[in-house]
Amino acid sequence: MKVTDREFALELDANDPLGKYRSEFFIGDANVCYLDGNSLGRLPHKTIKVINDYLINDWGSKVVEGWNDWIEEPFTTGDLIGSATLGAAPGQVLATDTTSINFYQLAGAALAARPGRKTIIIDEANFPTDRYILQGYAKERGLNLITINNEDPAISTHERITPEILEKYLSDDVAFVSFEVIQYRSGARNDVKAITDMARKYGALTIWDCSHAVGALDLQFDRDGIDLAVGCTYKFGSSGPGSPAWMYVAKRVQSELQVPIQGWHAQENQFEMGSTFKKASGLAGFQIATPSIIALRSVQTSFGIIEEAGIRNIEEKCAKGTQMMIDLYDAWLAPLGFTLNTPRNAKERGGHVSLVHPDAKRIAFALRAFADVIPDYRAPNSVRLAISPLQNSYVEIWDGFQRLRDLVSTRQYEKVENTNSKVT
Ligand SMILES: Cc1ncc(COP(=O)(O)O)c(C=O)c1O
């Protein structure tokens, strides 16, 4: 059977050990091909019940007395994220705040842990919030911020950072380096262990942004000796728009790190309300403030589903689904003027592919307007399409690609009038 036969996708679905999970998610319109789970995952039915139960049985019934039951939830939720997706033993993952805030916190802590070092390193293709935060630190503290130009094909393929690329910029002046596990635009996967080891050779820490990897890939932070990482829970994690993010701080560096915001939840003996700050030991010393328990319940529900399904199975389906996308691209989309900006080697990519086209923005908008396909668009010229293994069937992806082919081959996408939208 050829990949261009719809039966090919139906056969994959028939043999998919994760197929049963699709019915656990709220699907408003079954005709829609939702290929944007790398941006916002779908709502698990169970979350509706869990949040309702929380409102009535916790907040409603217990009011302030509930805090004795709730106060540990950033830690227990973090442990669940760690065991389900990060290969992290308990006591190292904190579910809290946003990815941006956690990144600011860990970058500040890493700088303080390497006094005298004045250089920090990031890449041009990294997510804007990470680059902007480091630009802020560089300006405020007079640091040397090196931004590796991995958008230049002479330097990197598909924006990937390799130890060889990185080593040219390393010295004993580097406090830390920071990269994404999965490049948000191209979908390329970096080798977290090899890069962390390379930075460590020069005495530098590494902060990983795992936003596009967590819940899609079998990460093994403890095994790979990762220092620090951050990520969200609303993409492949399906915990809802703006759901709490997380930070990973390896046990071996917890005592030497102090985050810049010394909030009252990080205080030893918090409720003694002492006059000066004394950092609590362990991960408690990284929590700033009062957690949103309602939001944490949503994270617990969706990461519970991920744990049950098994992150290895999920990674395997990401590889198969993206392979089908690449094969359909070769058959249908390359002749229509698309180019693939995602590695062909499954070990070098995650759950999404990036298709470059000079008219990518109009195409992405037209897919929504005319074809019931939800992708996203990333400037300047990429359409991103994802498989979210617990929610997507293979045939949903196949249908989405067929509609994309037809929209472009008939030039129907040129009829889209409005490409103005706050969010792309
Ligand atoms: C790779 C990456 N890092 C950071 C962020 C920022 O996340 P937040 O707005 O939740 O802080 C995002 C958001 O999409 C992202 O994709």
Short mmCIF file of C-alpha atoms and ligand atoms in Angstrom, two decimals:
data_model
loop_
_atom_site.label_atom_id
_atom_site.label_comp_id
_atom_site.label_asym_id
_atom_site.label_seq_id
_atom_site.Cartn_x
_atom_site.Cartn_y
_atom_site.Cartn_z
CA MET A 1 0.00 0.00 0.00
CA LYS A 2 1.24 3.49 -0.86
CA VAL A 3 1.25 6.40 1.57
CA THR A 4 -0.91 8.29 -0.92
CA ASP A 5 -3.73 5.75 -0.45
CA ARG A 6 -6.06 6.72 2.37
CA GLU A 7 -6.11 3.03 3.42
CA PHE A 8 -2.47 3.45 4.41
CA ALA A 9 -3.51 5.81 7.22
CA LEU A 10 -6.54 3.71 8.13
CA GLU A 11 -4.26 0.69 8.52
CA LEU A 12 -1.94 2.62 10.84
CA ASP A 13 -4.96 3.58 12.92
CA ALA A 14 -6.19 0.00 13.07
CA ASN A 15 -2.85 -1.04 14.59
CA ASP A 16 -2.33 1.99 16.80
CA PRO A 17 -1.93 1.07 20.49
CA LEU A 18 -2.76 4.69 21.37
CA GLY A 19 -5.87 4.91 19.18
CA LYS A 20 -8.21 4.43 22.13
CA TYR A 21 -7.07 7.67 23.75
CA ARG A 22 -8.65 9.90 21.09
CA SER A 23 -12.08 9.37 22.64
CA GLU A 24 -10.77 10.74 25.93
CA PHE A 25 -10.58 14.23 24.39
CA PHE A 26 -13.29 16.75 23.57
CA ILE A 27 -13.64 16.96 19.80
CA GLY A 28 -16.10 19.69 18.88
CA ASP A 29 -16.29 18.99 15.15
CA ALA A 30 -15.12 15.62 13.82
CA ASN A 31 -14.62 17.08 10.33
CA VAL A 32 -11.86 19.36 11.57
CA CYS A 33 -8.27 18.16 11.14
CA TYR A 34 -6.66 19.64 14.23
CA LEU A 35 -2.95 19.68 13.47
CA ASP A 36 -1.95 22.33 16.00
CA GLY A 37 -1.50 20.26 19.15
CA ASN A 38 2.04 21.62 19.28
CA SER A 39 0.48 24.97 20.11
CA LEU A 40 -2.52 24.06 22.26
CA GLY A 41 -3.62 20.53 23.06
CA ARG A 42 -7.24 19.48 23.18
CA LEU A 43 -9.33 19.30 26.35
CA PRO A 44 -9.51 15.91 28.09
CA HIS A 45 -13.11 15.05 29.09
CA LYS A 46 -11.78 14.06 32.49
CA THR A 47 -10.53 17.59 33.11
CA ILE A 48 -14.11 18.89 33.02
CA LYS A 49 -15.06 16.58 35.87
CA VAL A 50 -11.87 17.11 37.84
CA ILE A 51 -12.20 20.90 37.73
CA ASN A 52 -15.88 20.77 38.64
CA ASP A 53 -15.12 18.43 41.53
CA TYR A 54 -12.35 20.75 42.67
CA LEU A 55 -14.70 23.72 42.71
CA ILE A 56 -17.32 21.98 44.79
CA ASN A 57 -15.36 19.54 46.96
CA ASP A 58 -12.25 21.61 47.53
CA TRP A 59 -12.58 25.35 47.13
CA GLY A 60 -16.32 25.41 47.84
CA SER A 61 -16.34 23.00 50.77
CA LYS A 62 -13.00 23.59 52.42
CA VAL A 63 -12.33 27.26 51.72
CA VAL A 64 -9.14 28.31 53.52
CA GLU A 65 -8.82 25.02 55.40
CA GLY A 66 -8.05 23.46 52.03
CA TRP A 67 -4.55 24.90 51.92
CA ASN A 68 -3.24 22.17 54.19
CA ASP A 69 -4.24 19.67 51.51
CA TRP A 70 -3.25 21.83 48.52
CA ILE A 71 0.07 23.40 49.48
CA GLU A 72 2.23 20.52 48.21
CA GLU A 73 0.56 20.30 44.78
CA PRO A 74 3.22 22.26 42.83
CA PHE A 75 5.66 19.57 43.99
CA THR A 76 3.48 16.51 43.55
CA THR A 77 2.35 17.78 40.13
CA GLY A 78 5.99 18.40 39.24
CA ASP A 79 6.90 14.86 40.29
CA LEU A 80 4.18 13.55 37.97
CA ILE A 81 5.45 15.63 35.02
CA GLY A 82 8.93 14.34 35.86
CA SER A 83 8.01 10.67 35.97
CA ALA A 84 5.58 10.75 33.03
CA THR A 85 7.70 12.73 30.59
CA LEU A 86 11.12 13.90 31.78
CA GLY A 87 12.82 10.86 33.25
CA ALA A 88 13.22 12.82 36.48
CA ALA A 89 13.20 11.34 39.98
CA PRO A 90 10.98 13.10 42.55
CA GLY A 91 12.00 16.42 44.07
CA GLN A 92 13.40 18.04 40.92
CA VAL A 93 10.41 19.32 38.94
CA LEU A 94 8.27 22.19 40.15
CA ALA A 95 4.95 22.95 38.42
CA THR A 96 4.68 26.70 38.63
CA ASP A 97 4.26 30.06 36.91
CA THR A 98 4.92 30.41 33.18
CA THR A 99 7.73 29.18 30.97
CA SER A 100 8.91 32.79 30.56
CA ILE A 101 9.06 33.44 34.30
CA ASN A 102 10.76 30.12 34.99
CA PHE A 103 13.30 30.86 32.29
CA TYR A 104 14.00 34.28 33.79
CA GLN A 105 14.38 32.67 37.20
CA LEU A 106 16.77 29.92 36.12
CA ALA A 107 18.83 32.24 33.91
CA GLY A 108 19.29 34.60 36.87
CA ALA A 109 20.19 31.70 39.13
CA ALA A 110 22.69 30.31 36.60
CA LEU A 111 24.37 33.71 36.28
CA ALA A 112 24.68 34.03 40.04
CA ALA A 113 26.15 30.53 40.23
CA ARG A 114 29.00 31.46 37.87
CA PRO A 115 30.29 34.72 39.34
CA GLY A 116 32.85 36.53 37.20
CA ARG A 117 31.67 34.93 33.96
CA LYS A 118 30.26 37.51 31.57
CA THR A 119 29.14 35.56 28.50
CA ILE A 120 25.82 33.84 27.82
CA ILE A 121 24.85 31.97 24.66
CA ILE A 122 21.54 31.44 22.84
CA ASP A 123 20.54 30.87 19.20
CA GLU A 124 18.80 33.15 16.72
CA ALA A 125 16.07 30.58 15.97
CA ASN A 126 15.19 30.20 19.65
CA PHE A 127 11.75 31.23 20.84
CA PRO A 128 11.41 35.02 21.17
CA THR A 129 10.68 35.09 24.91
CA ASP A 130 13.97 33.31 25.68
CA ARG A 131 15.97 35.66 23.45
CA TYR A 132 14.27 38.76 24.82
CA ILE A 133 14.84 37.73 28.44
CA LEU A 134 18.54 37.17 27.82
CA GLN A 135 18.78 40.47 25.93
CA GLY A 136 17.31 42.06 29.05
CA TYR A 137 19.90 40.45 31.33
CA ALA A 138 22.71 41.41 28.94
CA LYS A 139 21.62 45.04 28.87
CA GLU A 140 21.02 45.31 32.59
CA ARG A 141 24.30 43.65 33.61
CA GLY A 142 26.63 44.50 30.73
CA LEU A 143 26.99 40.87 29.63
CA ASN A 144 28.30 39.54 26.35
CA LEU A 145 25.28 37.84 24.75
CA ILE A 146 26.28 35.54 21.89
CA THR A 147 23.38 34.68 19.57
CA ILE A 148 24.40 31.83 17.26
CA ASN A 149 23.02 32.49 13.81
CA ASN A 150 21.53 29.06 13.19
CA GLU A 151 19.09 30.51 10.67
CA ASP A 152 22.03 30.72 8.28
CA PRO A 153 22.23 27.45 6.29
CA ALA A 154 26.00 27.88 6.12
CA ILE A 155 26.10 27.48 9.91
CA SER A 156 23.31 25.00 10.63
CA THR A 157 20.85 22.65 8.93
CA HIS A 158 17.20 23.05 10.00
CA GLU A 159 18.35 25.37 12.83
CA ARG A 160 19.88 22.42 14.72
CA ILE A 161 22.54 23.20 17.28
CA THR A 162 25.28 20.58 17.53
CA PRO A 163 28.20 20.34 19.95
CA GLU A 164 30.53 21.18 17.05
CA ILE A 165 28.61 24.38 16.27
CA LEU A 166 28.47 25.33 19.95
CA GLU A 167 32.10 24.65 20.79
CA LYS A 168 33.33 27.52 18.60
CA TYR A 169 31.62 29.96 20.97
CA LEU A 170 32.55 28.37 24.31
CA SER A 171 35.21 29.66 26.68
CA ASP A 172 35.78 29.87 30.41
CA ASP A 173 33.85 33.16 30.36
CA VAL A 174 30.53 31.43 29.55
CA ALA A 175 28.12 31.24 32.52
CA PHE A 176 25.40 29.29 30.70
CA VAL A 177 24.03 28.34 27.31
CA SER A 178 20.36 27.91 26.48
CA PHE A 179 18.64 26.12 23.64
CA GLU A 180 15.32 24.46 22.80
CA VAL A 181 15.07 20.67 22.76
CA ILE A 182 12.83 21.03 19.69
CA GLN A 183 13.30 24.15 17.59
CA TYR A 184 9.88 25.80 17.69
CA ARG A 185 9.83 26.70 14.01
CA SER A 186 11.65 23.91 12.19
CA GLY A 187 10.83 21.06 14.56
CA ALA A 188 14.48 19.94 14.63
CA ARG A 189 15.61 18.10 17.76
CA ASN A 190 18.87 18.90 19.51
CA ASP A 191 20.99 16.34 21.29
CA VAL A 192 20.46 17.42 24.88
CA LYS A 193 23.10 15.19 26.40
CA ALA A 194 25.87 15.96 23.93
CA ILE A 195 25.30 19.71 24.20
CA THR A 196 25.03 19.69 27.99
CA ASP A 197 28.28 17.68 28.19
CA MET A 198 30.02 20.09 25.83
CA ALA A 199 28.97 23.17 27.83
CA ARG A 200 29.99 21.44 31.06
CA LYS A 201 33.49 20.88 29.69
CA TYR A 202 33.86 24.66 29.83
CA GLY A 203 32.25 24.97 33.27
CA ALA A 204 29.00 26.38 31.87
CA LEU A 205 25.47 25.38 32.84
CA THR A 206 22.81 24.54 30.24
CA ILE A 207 19.15 25.59 30.39
CA TRP A 208 16.84 23.65 28.09
CA ASP A 209 13.51 25.00 26.89
CA CYS A 210 11.39 21.88 26.37
CA SER A 211 8.11 23.54 25.40
CA HIS A 212 7.79 21.70 22.07
CA ALA A 213 9.20 18.43 23.41
CA VAL A 214 7.45 17.77 26.70
CA GLY A 215 4.64 15.27 26.27
CA ALA A 216 5.88 14.33 22.79
CA LEU A 217 9.32 12.85 23.45
CA ASP A 218 10.82 10.43 25.92
CA LEU A 219 13.16 12.82 27.73
CA GLN A 220 15.64 11.30 30.19
CA PHE A 221 16.98 14.18 32.22
CA ASP A 222 18.46 12.25 35.13
CA ARG A 223 20.17 9.72 32.88
CA ASP A 224 21.51 12.45 30.58
CA GLY A 225 22.83 14.64 33.39
CA ILE A 226 20.72 17.70 32.53
CA ASP A 227 21.24 20.72 34.81
CA LEU A 228 18.24 22.94 34.27
CA ALA A 229 15.13 23.00 32.08
CA VAL A 230 11.80 24.72 31.65
CA GLY A 231 8.69 23.93 29.65
CA CYS A 232 4.98 24.43 29.35
CA THR A 233 2.03 22.08 29.86
CA TYR A 234 -0.47 23.44 27.35
CA LYS A 235 0.95 22.10 24.08
CA PHE A 236 1.46 18.32 23.95
CA GLY A 237 0.59 18.38 27.68
CA SER A 238 -3.05 19.38 27.02
CA SER A 239 -3.49 21.13 30.34
CA GLY A 240 -5.30 24.18 28.95
CA PRO A 241 -4.55 27.71 27.74
CA GLY A 242 -2.04 29.34 30.09
CA SER A 243 -1.78 26.28 32.34
CA PRO A 244 1.14 26.27 34.81
CA ALA A 245 4.61 25.67 33.41
CA TRP A 246 7.40 23.76 35.14
CA MET A 247 11.08 23.98 35.94
CA TYR A 248 13.55 21.14 36.38
CA VAL A 249 16.46 21.74 38.73
CA ALA A 250 18.76 18.73 39.11
CA LYS A 251 19.20 17.74 42.76
CA ARG A 252 22.96 18.16 42.50
CA VAL A 253 22.69 21.92 41.70
CA GLN A 254 19.72 22.88 43.88
CA SER A 255 21.73 24.14 46.84
CA GLU A 256 24.09 26.31 44.76
CA LEU A 257 21.27 28.07 42.87
CA GLN A 258 19.31 31.10 44.04
CA VAL A 259 16.57 32.45 41.78
CA PRO A 260 16.25 36.26 41.55
CA ILE A 261 12.68 36.51 42.85
CA GLN A 262 12.90 35.64 46.52
CA GLY A 263 9.23 34.99 47.15
CA TRP A 264 7.70 34.01 50.44
CA HIS A 265 6.99 30.42 49.38
CA ALA A 266 10.74 29.84 49.07
CA GLN A 267 11.31 30.88 52.66
CA GLU A 268 12.44 28.35 55.23
CA ASN A 269 9.68 28.14 57.84
CA GLN A 270 7.36 30.15 55.62
CA PHE A 271 4.66 30.81 58.17
CA GLU A 272 7.01 32.21 60.79
CA MET A 273 7.01 35.28 58.53
CA GLY A 274 10.62 36.09 59.45
CA SER A 275 12.16 39.48 58.72
CA THR A 276 14.85 38.32 56.28
CA PHE A 277 14.90 35.77 53.51
CA LYS A 278 16.42 32.37 54.17
CA LYS A 279 16.07 29.95 51.28
CA ALA A 280 14.31 26.68 52.02
CA SER A 281 16.27 23.59 51.12
CA GLY A 282 15.52 21.49 48.05
CA LEU A 283 13.01 22.43 45.40
CA ALA A 284 10.92 24.41 47.90
CA GLY A 285 13.52 27.16 47.60
CA PHE A 286 12.43 27.76 43.99
CA GLN A 287 8.70 28.38 44.50
CA ILE A 288 7.87 32.07 44.43
CA ALA A 289 4.27 32.46 45.42
CA THR A 290 0.77 31.08 45.89
CA PRO A 291 0.02 28.42 43.26
CA SER A 292 -3.20 28.20 41.25
CA ILE A 293 -4.61 24.91 42.50
CA ILE A 294 -7.46 24.89 39.97
CA ALA A 295 -4.88 25.06 37.18
CA LEU A 296 -2.64 22.41 38.74
CA ARG A 297 -5.54 19.96 38.82
CA SER A 298 -5.77 20.24 35.06
CA VAL A 299 -2.05 19.46 34.72
CA GLN A 300 -2.43 16.43 37.00
CA THR A 301 -5.25 15.07 34.88
CA SER A 302 -3.58 15.38 31.51
CA PHE A 303 -0.14 14.22 32.63
CA GLY A 304 -1.87 11.28 34.33
CA ILE A 305 -3.23 10.31 30.90
CA ILE A 306 0.25 10.69 29.37
CA GLU A 307 1.76 8.51 32.10
CA GLU A 308 -0.83 5.81 31.51
CA ALA A 309 -0.34 5.88 27.73
CA GLY A 310 3.45 5.77 28.08
CA ILE A 311 5.83 8.41 26.77
CA ARG A 312 7.76 5.85 24.71
CA ASN A 313 4.60 4.91 22.81
CA ILE A 314 3.90 8.60 22.33
CA GLU A 315 7.37 9.30 20.94
CA GLU A 316 7.02 6.34 18.59
CA LYS A 317 3.73 7.66 17.22
CA CYS A 318 5.30 11.11 16.76
CA ALA A 319 8.00 9.48 14.64
CA LYS A 320 5.50 7.49 12.55
CA GLY A 321 3.09 10.39 12.11
CA THR A 322 5.79 12.87 11.09
CA GLN A 323 7.20 10.23 8.71
CA MET A 324 3.81 9.95 7.04
CA MET A 325 3.70 13.75 6.76
CA ILE A 326 7.15 13.82 5.16
CA ASP A 327 6.23 11.05 2.71
CA LEU A 328 3.05 12.92 1.74
CA TYR A 329 5.09 16.10 1.37
CA ASP A 330 7.42 14.29 -1.04
CA ALA A 331 4.52 12.91 -3.06
CA TRP A 332 2.18 15.90 -3.09
CA LEU A 333 3.64 19.11 -1.74
CA ALA A 334 7.22 19.38 -2.98
CA PRO A 335 5.92 19.62 -6.59
CA LEU A 336 3.68 22.51 -5.47
CA GLY A 337 6.54 24.72 -4.29
CA PHE A 338 6.87 23.68 -0.63
CA THR A 339 10.20 22.85 0.96
CA LEU A 340 10.67 20.76 4.08
CA ASN A 341 12.46 22.50 6.93
CA THR A 342 12.47 19.53 9.32
CA PRO A 343 15.06 16.73 9.56
CA ARG A 344 14.24 13.48 7.76
CA ASN A 345 15.90 11.45 10.50
CA ALA A 346 13.21 10.69 13.10
CA LYS A 347 15.76 10.93 15.91
CA GLU A 348 16.38 14.55 14.92
CA ARG A 349 12.78 15.75 15.06
CA GLY A 350 9.77 15.78 17.38
CA GLY A 351 6.02 15.96 16.84
CA HIS A 352 5.76 18.67 14.23
CA VAL A 353 7.02 19.42 10.75
CA SER A 354 7.61 22.75 9.14
CA LEU A 355 6.75 23.35 5.50
CA VAL A 356 8.17 26.47 3.92
CA HIS A 357 6.31 28.25 1.13
CA PRO A 358 6.53 31.86 -0.10
CA ASP A 359 2.76 32.17 0.48
CA ALA A 360 2.76 30.29 3.79
CA LYS A 361 0.70 32.88 5.64
CA ARG A 362 -2.15 32.91 3.14
CA ILE A 363 -2.08 29.12 2.93
CA ALA A 364 -2.30 28.74 6.71
CA PHE A 365 -5.24 31.12 6.90
CA ALA A 366 -6.96 29.51 3.91
CA LEU A 367 -6.65 26.05 5.48
CA ARG A 368 -8.79 27.29 8.35
CA ALA A 369 -11.20 29.31 6.22
CA PHE A 370 -11.86 26.83 3.41
CA ALA A 371 -10.69 23.37 4.46
CA ASP A 372 -11.37 22.83 8.19
CA VAL A 373 -7.69 22.20 8.80
CA ILE A 374 -6.01 23.93 11.74
CA PRO A 375 -2.26 24.40 11.32
CA ASP A 376 -0.29 27.42 12.45
CA TYR A 377 1.87 29.91 10.69
CA ARG A 378 5.27 31.05 11.87
CA ALA A 379 6.98 34.05 10.33
CA PRO A 380 8.45 34.50 7.88
CA ASN A 381 7.33 31.56 5.72
CA SER A 382 6.46 28.35 7.62
CA VAL A 383 3.29 26.33 7.99
CA ARG A 384 3.66 24.05 11.02
CA LEU A 385 1.70 20.79 11.21
CA ALA A 386 1.76 18.49 14.21
CA ILE A 387 0.76 15.08 15.39
CA SER A 388 -0.41 15.01 18.98
CA PRO A 389 -0.34 11.25 19.50
CA LEU A 390 -3.12 10.82 22.03
CA GLN A 391 -5.54 13.02 20.13
CA ASN A 392 -4.85 12.69 16.42
CA SER A 393 -5.65 9.68 14.30
CA TYR A 394 -3.34 9.04 11.36
CA VAL A 395 -6.26 9.51 8.99
CA GLU A 396 -6.95 12.95 10.43
CA ILE A 397 -3.43 13.92 9.43
CA TRP A 398 -3.72 12.25 6.04
CA ASP A 399 -6.97 14.11 5.33
CA GLY A 400 -5.38 17.38 6.43
CA PHE A 401 -2.52 16.88 3.99
CA GLN A 402 -4.86 15.99 1.16
CA ARG A 403 -6.88 19.16 1.77
CA LEU A 404 -3.66 21.17 1.87
CA ARG A 405 -2.60 19.68 -1.47
CA ASP A 406 -5.97 20.50 -3.07
CA LEU A 407 -6.08 24.01 -1.66
CA VAL A 408 -2.71 24.83 -3.17
CA SER A 409 -2.98 22.91 -6.45
CA THR A 410 -6.30 24.62 -7.27
CA ARG A 411 -4.89 27.95 -6.02
CA GLN A 412 -8.04 28.33 -3.91
CA TYR A 413 -5.90 29.70 -1.09
CA GLU A 414 -5.38 32.88 -3.13
CA LYS A 415 -9.02 33.73 -2.47
CA VAL A 416 -8.45 34.18 1.25
CA GLU A 417 -9.07 37.82 1.97
CA ASN A 418 -8.11 38.43 5.54
CA THR A 419 -4.78 37.35 6.95
CA ASN A 420 -4.99 39.80 9.82
CA SER A 421 -5.28 38.13 13.15
CA LYS A 422 -3.69 38.84 16.50
CA VAL A 423 -2.66 35.21 16.81
CA THR A 424 -1.23 33.12 13.98
C1 LIG B 1 9.64 27.32 23.06
C2 LIG B 1 8.81 28.25 23.87
N1 LIG B 1 9.35 28.87 24.92
C3 LIG B 1 8.64 29.73 25.67
C4 LIG B 1 7.32 30.02 25.38
C5 LIG B 1 6.60 31.01 26.20
O1 LIG B 1 5.64 30.44 27.00
P1 LIG B 1 4.79 31.31 28.04
O2 LIG B 1 4.10 32.37 27.25
O3 LIG B 1 3.81 30.34 28.57
O4 LIG B 1 5.73 31.86 29.03
C6 LIG B 1 6.70 29.38 24.30
C7 LIG B 1 5.31 29.67 23.96
O5 LIG B 1 4.73 29.19 23.02
C8 LIG B 1 7.46 28.49 23.52
O6 LIG B 1 6.93 27.87 22.46
#
